[in-house]
Short mmCIF file of C-alpha atoms in Angstrom, two decimals:
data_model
loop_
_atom_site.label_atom_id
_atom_site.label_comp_id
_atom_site.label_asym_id
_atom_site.label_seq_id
_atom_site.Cartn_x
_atom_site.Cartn_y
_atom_site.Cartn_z
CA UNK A 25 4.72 0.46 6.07
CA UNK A 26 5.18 -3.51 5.45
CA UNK A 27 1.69 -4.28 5.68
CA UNK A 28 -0.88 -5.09 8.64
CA UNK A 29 0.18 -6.48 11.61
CA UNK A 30 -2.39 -9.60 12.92
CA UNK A 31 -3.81 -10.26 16.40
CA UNK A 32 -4.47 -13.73 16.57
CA UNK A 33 -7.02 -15.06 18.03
CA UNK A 34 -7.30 -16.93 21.31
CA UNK A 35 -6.38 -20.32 20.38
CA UNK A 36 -9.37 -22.63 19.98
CA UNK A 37 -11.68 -19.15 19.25
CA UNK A 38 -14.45 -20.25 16.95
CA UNK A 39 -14.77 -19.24 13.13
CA UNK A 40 -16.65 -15.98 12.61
CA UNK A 41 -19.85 -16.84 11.29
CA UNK A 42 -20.64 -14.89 7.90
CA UNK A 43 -22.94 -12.28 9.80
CA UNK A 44 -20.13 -11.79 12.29
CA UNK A 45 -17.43 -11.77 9.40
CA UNK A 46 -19.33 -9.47 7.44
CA UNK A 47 -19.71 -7.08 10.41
CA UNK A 48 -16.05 -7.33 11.17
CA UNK A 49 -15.31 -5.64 8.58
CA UNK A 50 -17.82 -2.60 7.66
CA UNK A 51 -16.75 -1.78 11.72
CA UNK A 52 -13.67 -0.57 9.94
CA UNK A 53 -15.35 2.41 7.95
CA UNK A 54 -14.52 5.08 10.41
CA UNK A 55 -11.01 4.50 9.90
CA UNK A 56 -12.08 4.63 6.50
CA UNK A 57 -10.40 8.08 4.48
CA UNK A 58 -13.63 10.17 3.83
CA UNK A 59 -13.56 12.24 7.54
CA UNK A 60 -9.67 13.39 6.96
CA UNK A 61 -8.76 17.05 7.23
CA UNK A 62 -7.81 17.23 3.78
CA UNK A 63 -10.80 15.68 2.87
CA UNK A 64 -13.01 17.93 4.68
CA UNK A 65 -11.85 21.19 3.46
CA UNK A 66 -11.75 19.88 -0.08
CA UNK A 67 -15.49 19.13 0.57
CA UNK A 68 -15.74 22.64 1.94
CA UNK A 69 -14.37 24.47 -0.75
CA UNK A 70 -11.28 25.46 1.12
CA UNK A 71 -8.93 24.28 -1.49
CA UNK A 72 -6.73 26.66 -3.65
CA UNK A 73 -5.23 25.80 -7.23
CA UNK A 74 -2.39 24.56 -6.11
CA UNK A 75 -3.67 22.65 -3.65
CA UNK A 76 -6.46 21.04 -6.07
CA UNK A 77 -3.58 20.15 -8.52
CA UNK A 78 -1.32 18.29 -5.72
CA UNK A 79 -3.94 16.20 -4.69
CA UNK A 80 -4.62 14.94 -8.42
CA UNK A 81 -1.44 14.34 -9.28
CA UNK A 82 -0.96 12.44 -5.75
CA UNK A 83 -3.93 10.74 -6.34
CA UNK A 84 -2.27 10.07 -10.13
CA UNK A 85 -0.08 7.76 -8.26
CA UNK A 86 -1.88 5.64 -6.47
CA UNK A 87 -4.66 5.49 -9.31
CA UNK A 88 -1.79 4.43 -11.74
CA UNK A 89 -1.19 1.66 -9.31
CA UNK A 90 -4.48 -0.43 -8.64
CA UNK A 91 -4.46 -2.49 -12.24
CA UNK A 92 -1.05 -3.80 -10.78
CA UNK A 93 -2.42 -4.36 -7.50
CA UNK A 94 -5.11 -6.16 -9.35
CA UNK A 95 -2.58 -8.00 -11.52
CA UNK A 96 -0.79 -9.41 -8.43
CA UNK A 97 -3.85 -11.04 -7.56
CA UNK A 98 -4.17 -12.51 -10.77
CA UNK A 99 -0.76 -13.93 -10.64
CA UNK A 100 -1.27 -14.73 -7.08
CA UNK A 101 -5.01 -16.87 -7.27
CA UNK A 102 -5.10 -20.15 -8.39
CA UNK A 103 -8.81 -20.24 -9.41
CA UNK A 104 -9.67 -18.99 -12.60
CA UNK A 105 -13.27 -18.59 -11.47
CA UNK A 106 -11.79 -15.54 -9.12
CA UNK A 107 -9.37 -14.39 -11.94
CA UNK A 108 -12.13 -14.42 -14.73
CA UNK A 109 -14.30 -12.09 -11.75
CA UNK A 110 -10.86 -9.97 -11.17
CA UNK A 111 -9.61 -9.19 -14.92
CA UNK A 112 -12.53 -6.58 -15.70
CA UNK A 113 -10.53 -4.76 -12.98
CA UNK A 114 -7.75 -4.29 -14.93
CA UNK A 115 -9.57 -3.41 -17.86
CA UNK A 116 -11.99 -0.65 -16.09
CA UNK A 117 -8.20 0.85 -15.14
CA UNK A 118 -6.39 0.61 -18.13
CA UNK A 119 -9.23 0.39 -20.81
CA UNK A 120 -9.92 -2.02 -23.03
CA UNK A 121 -7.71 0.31 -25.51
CA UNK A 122 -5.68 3.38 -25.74
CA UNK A 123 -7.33 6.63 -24.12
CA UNK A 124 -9.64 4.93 -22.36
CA UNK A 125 -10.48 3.58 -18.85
CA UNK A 126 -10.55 4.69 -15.08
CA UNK A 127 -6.88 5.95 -15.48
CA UNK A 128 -7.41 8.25 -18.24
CA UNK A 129 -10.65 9.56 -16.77
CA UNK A 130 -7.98 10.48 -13.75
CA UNK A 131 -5.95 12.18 -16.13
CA UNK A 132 -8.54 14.28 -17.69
CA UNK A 133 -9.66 15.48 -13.79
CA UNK A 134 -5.94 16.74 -13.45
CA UNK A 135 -5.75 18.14 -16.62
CA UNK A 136 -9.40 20.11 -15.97
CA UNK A 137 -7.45 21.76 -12.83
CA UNK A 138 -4.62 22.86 -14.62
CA UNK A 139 -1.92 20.26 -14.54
CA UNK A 140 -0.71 19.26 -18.05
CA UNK A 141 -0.84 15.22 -18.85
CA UNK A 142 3.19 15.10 -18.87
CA UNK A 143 3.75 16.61 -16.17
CA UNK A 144 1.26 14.44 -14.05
CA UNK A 145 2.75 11.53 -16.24
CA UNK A 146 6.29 12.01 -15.17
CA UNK A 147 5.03 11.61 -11.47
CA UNK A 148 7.29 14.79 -10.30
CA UNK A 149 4.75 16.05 -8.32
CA UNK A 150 4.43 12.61 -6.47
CA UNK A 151 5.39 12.88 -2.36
CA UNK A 152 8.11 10.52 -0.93
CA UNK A 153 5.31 9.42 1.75
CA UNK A 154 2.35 8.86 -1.31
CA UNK A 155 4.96 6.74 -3.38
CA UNK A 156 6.16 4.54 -0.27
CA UNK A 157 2.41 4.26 0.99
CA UNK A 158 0.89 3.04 -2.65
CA UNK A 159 4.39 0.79 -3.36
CA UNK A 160 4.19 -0.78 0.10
CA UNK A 161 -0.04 -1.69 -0.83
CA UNK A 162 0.86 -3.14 -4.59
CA UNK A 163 3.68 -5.25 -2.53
CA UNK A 164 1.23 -6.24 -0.01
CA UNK A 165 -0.65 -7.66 -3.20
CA UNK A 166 2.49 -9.13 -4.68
CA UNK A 167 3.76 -11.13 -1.19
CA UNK A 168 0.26 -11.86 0.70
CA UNK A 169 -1.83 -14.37 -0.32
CA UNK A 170 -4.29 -13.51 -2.59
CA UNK A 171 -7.62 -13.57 -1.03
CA UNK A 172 -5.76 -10.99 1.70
CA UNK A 173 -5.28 -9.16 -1.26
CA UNK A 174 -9.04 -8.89 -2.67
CA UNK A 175 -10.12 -8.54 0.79
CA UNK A 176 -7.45 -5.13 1.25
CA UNK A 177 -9.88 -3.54 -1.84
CA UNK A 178 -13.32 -3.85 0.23
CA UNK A 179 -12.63 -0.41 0.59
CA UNK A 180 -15.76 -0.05 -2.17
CA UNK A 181 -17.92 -0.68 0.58
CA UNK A 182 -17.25 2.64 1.98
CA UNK A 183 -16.94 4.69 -0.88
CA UNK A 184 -20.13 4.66 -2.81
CA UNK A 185 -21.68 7.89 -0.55
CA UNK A 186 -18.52 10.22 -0.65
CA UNK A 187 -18.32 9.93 -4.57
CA UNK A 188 -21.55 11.19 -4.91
CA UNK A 189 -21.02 13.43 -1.77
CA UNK A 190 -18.22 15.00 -3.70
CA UNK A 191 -18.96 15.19 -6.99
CA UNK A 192 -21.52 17.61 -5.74
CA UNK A 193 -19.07 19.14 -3.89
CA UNK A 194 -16.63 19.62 -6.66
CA UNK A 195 -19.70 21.40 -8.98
CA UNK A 196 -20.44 23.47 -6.31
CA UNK A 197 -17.27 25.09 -4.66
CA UNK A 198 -15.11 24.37 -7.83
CA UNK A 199 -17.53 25.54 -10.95
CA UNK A 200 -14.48 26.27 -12.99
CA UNK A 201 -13.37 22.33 -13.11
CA UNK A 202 -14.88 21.41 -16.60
CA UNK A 203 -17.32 18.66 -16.73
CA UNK A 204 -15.46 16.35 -18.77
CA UNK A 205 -12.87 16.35 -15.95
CA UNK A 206 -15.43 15.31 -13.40
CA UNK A 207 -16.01 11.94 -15.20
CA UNK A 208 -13.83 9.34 -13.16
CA UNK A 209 -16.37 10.18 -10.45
CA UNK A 210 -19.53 9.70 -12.50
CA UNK A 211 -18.42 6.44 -13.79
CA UNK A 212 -16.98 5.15 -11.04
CA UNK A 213 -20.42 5.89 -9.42
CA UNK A 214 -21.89 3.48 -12.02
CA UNK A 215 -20.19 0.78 -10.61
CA UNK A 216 -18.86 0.77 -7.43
CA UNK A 217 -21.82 -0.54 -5.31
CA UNK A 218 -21.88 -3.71 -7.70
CA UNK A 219 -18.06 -4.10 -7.47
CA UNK A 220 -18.53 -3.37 -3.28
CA UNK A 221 -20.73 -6.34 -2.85
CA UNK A 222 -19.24 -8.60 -5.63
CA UNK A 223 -15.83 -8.72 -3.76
CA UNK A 224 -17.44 -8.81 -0.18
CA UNK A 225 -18.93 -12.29 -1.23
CA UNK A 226 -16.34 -13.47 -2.70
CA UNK A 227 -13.70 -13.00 0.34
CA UNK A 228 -16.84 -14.36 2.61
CA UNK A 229 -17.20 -17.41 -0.03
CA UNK A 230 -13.39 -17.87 0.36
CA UNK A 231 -12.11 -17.13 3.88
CA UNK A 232 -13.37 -20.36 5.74
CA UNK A 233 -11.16 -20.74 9.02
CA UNK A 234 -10.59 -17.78 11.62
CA UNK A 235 -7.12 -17.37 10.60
CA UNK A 236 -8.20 -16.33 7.09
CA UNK A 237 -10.96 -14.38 8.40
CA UNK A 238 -8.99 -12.41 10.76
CA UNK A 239 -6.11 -11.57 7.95
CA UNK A 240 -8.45 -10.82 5.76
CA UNK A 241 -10.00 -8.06 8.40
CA UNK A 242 -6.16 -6.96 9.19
CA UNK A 243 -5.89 -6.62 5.21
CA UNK A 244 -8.71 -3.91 4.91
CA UNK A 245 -7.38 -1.93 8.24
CA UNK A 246 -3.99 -2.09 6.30
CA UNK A 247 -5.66 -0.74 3.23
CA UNK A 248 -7.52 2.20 5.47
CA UNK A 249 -4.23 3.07 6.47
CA UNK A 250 -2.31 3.36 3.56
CA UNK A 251 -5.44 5.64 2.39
CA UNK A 252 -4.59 7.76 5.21
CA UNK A 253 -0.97 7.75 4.93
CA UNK A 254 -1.29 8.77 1.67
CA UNK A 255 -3.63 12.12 2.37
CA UNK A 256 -1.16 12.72 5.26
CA UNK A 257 1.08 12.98 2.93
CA UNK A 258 -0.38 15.31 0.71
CA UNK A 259 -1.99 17.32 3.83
CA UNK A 260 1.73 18.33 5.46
CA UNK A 261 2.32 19.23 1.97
CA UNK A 262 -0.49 21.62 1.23
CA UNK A 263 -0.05 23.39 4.41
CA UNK A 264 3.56 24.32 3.47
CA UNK A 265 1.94 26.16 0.01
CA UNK A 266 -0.92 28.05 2.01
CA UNK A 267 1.55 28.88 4.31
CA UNK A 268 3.37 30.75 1.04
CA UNK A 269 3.40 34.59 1.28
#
């Protein structure tokens, strides 16, 4: 996975206009990860334990990674108007201290289903195919330019419904997950439809020829696919412990 490959457009095609460039890329949301198998019988209630724990600490990995996807783009972007919108980023992730932040909140969720914090912290439940995915998306951030970069994130636009759609998910078919552990969801919640439309205008304020447009449309199918890739991943894997006698 090196990162999306681009169709040009005819030569001479005319710029997307914003309505056009905006639509370009919500059409991308079915490729986005909320149908996937795993997915769906997680929703269901079909997971076991161990099934519950591999995803978190999967999902460890590539959670671990998005404040240095974000700090690539800082390095990256010349304007510090964009970097003074992008550093909160890195500070919802990390927190502003110690214990704190979108990262720990991921911690406590894998800790509520039974995983203890060193082991997730030691990564040695990560999957060769979740590590290679999530590297090969924080290099994407490091090498591309970085309004590609940003636009690879407007992934938020998609997300807003399944958090809530699985938070209530997770109370109902997994009642023994404590509260506390469900909070990366409820705060993420909080601000994910303001972060959603924040970036979209800013990659629509940004991308101004068709070139830039069209990589920045490639960017977010390369980001929808390194979501997949990553719950493929972690799919092939769960049906080797189900299939345990």
């Amino acid at each position: 996975m090196t990162g999306p490959v681009l169709t040009s457009a005819p030569e001479g095609a005319p710029v997307l206009d914003d309505a056009e460039f905006r639509a370009a890329l919500h059409a991308l949301e079915p490729r986005y990860w909320d149908g996937h198998p795993f997915h769906s019988r997680l929703h269901q209630g079909l997971l076991g334990k161990d099934e519950l724990r591999l995803w978190a600490a999967n999902r460890w990995y590539y959670q671990r990674c998005i404040p240095q996807k974000d700090a690539a783009i800082l390095a990256n972007c010349p304007l510090p108007e964009v970097r003074r919108q992008w550093l909160p980023r890195i500070v919802y992730h990390d927190g502003a201290q110690a214990q704190a932040g979108g990262a720990e909140k991921w911690l406590r969720l894998a800790e509520a289903v039974g995983l203890s914090r060193a082991e997730v912290l030691s990564e040695e439940h990560v999957l060769p195919g979740v590590r290679f995915a999530v590297d090969a998306y924080v290099t994407f951030a490091r090498q591309r330019p970085w309004l590609e970069a940003v636009a690879s994130g407007l992934t938020e636009l998609f997300s807003p419904g399944l958090l809530r759609f699985r938070l209530g998910r997770l109370r109902t078919h997994y009642p023994w997950i404590a509260e506390e552990g469900l909070a990366y969801f409820t705060a993420r919640i909080d601000v994910v439809d303001a972060e959603g439309a924040a970036t979209l205008d800013l990659v629509v304020r940004h991308a101004t020829t068709r070139a830039e447009r069209d990589a920045c449309v490639a960017a977010l199918a390369f980001k929808c696919d390194v979501l997949q890739a990553v719950l493929d991943a972690v799919d092939y894997r769960a049906g080797a412990l189900r299939a345990r006698p």
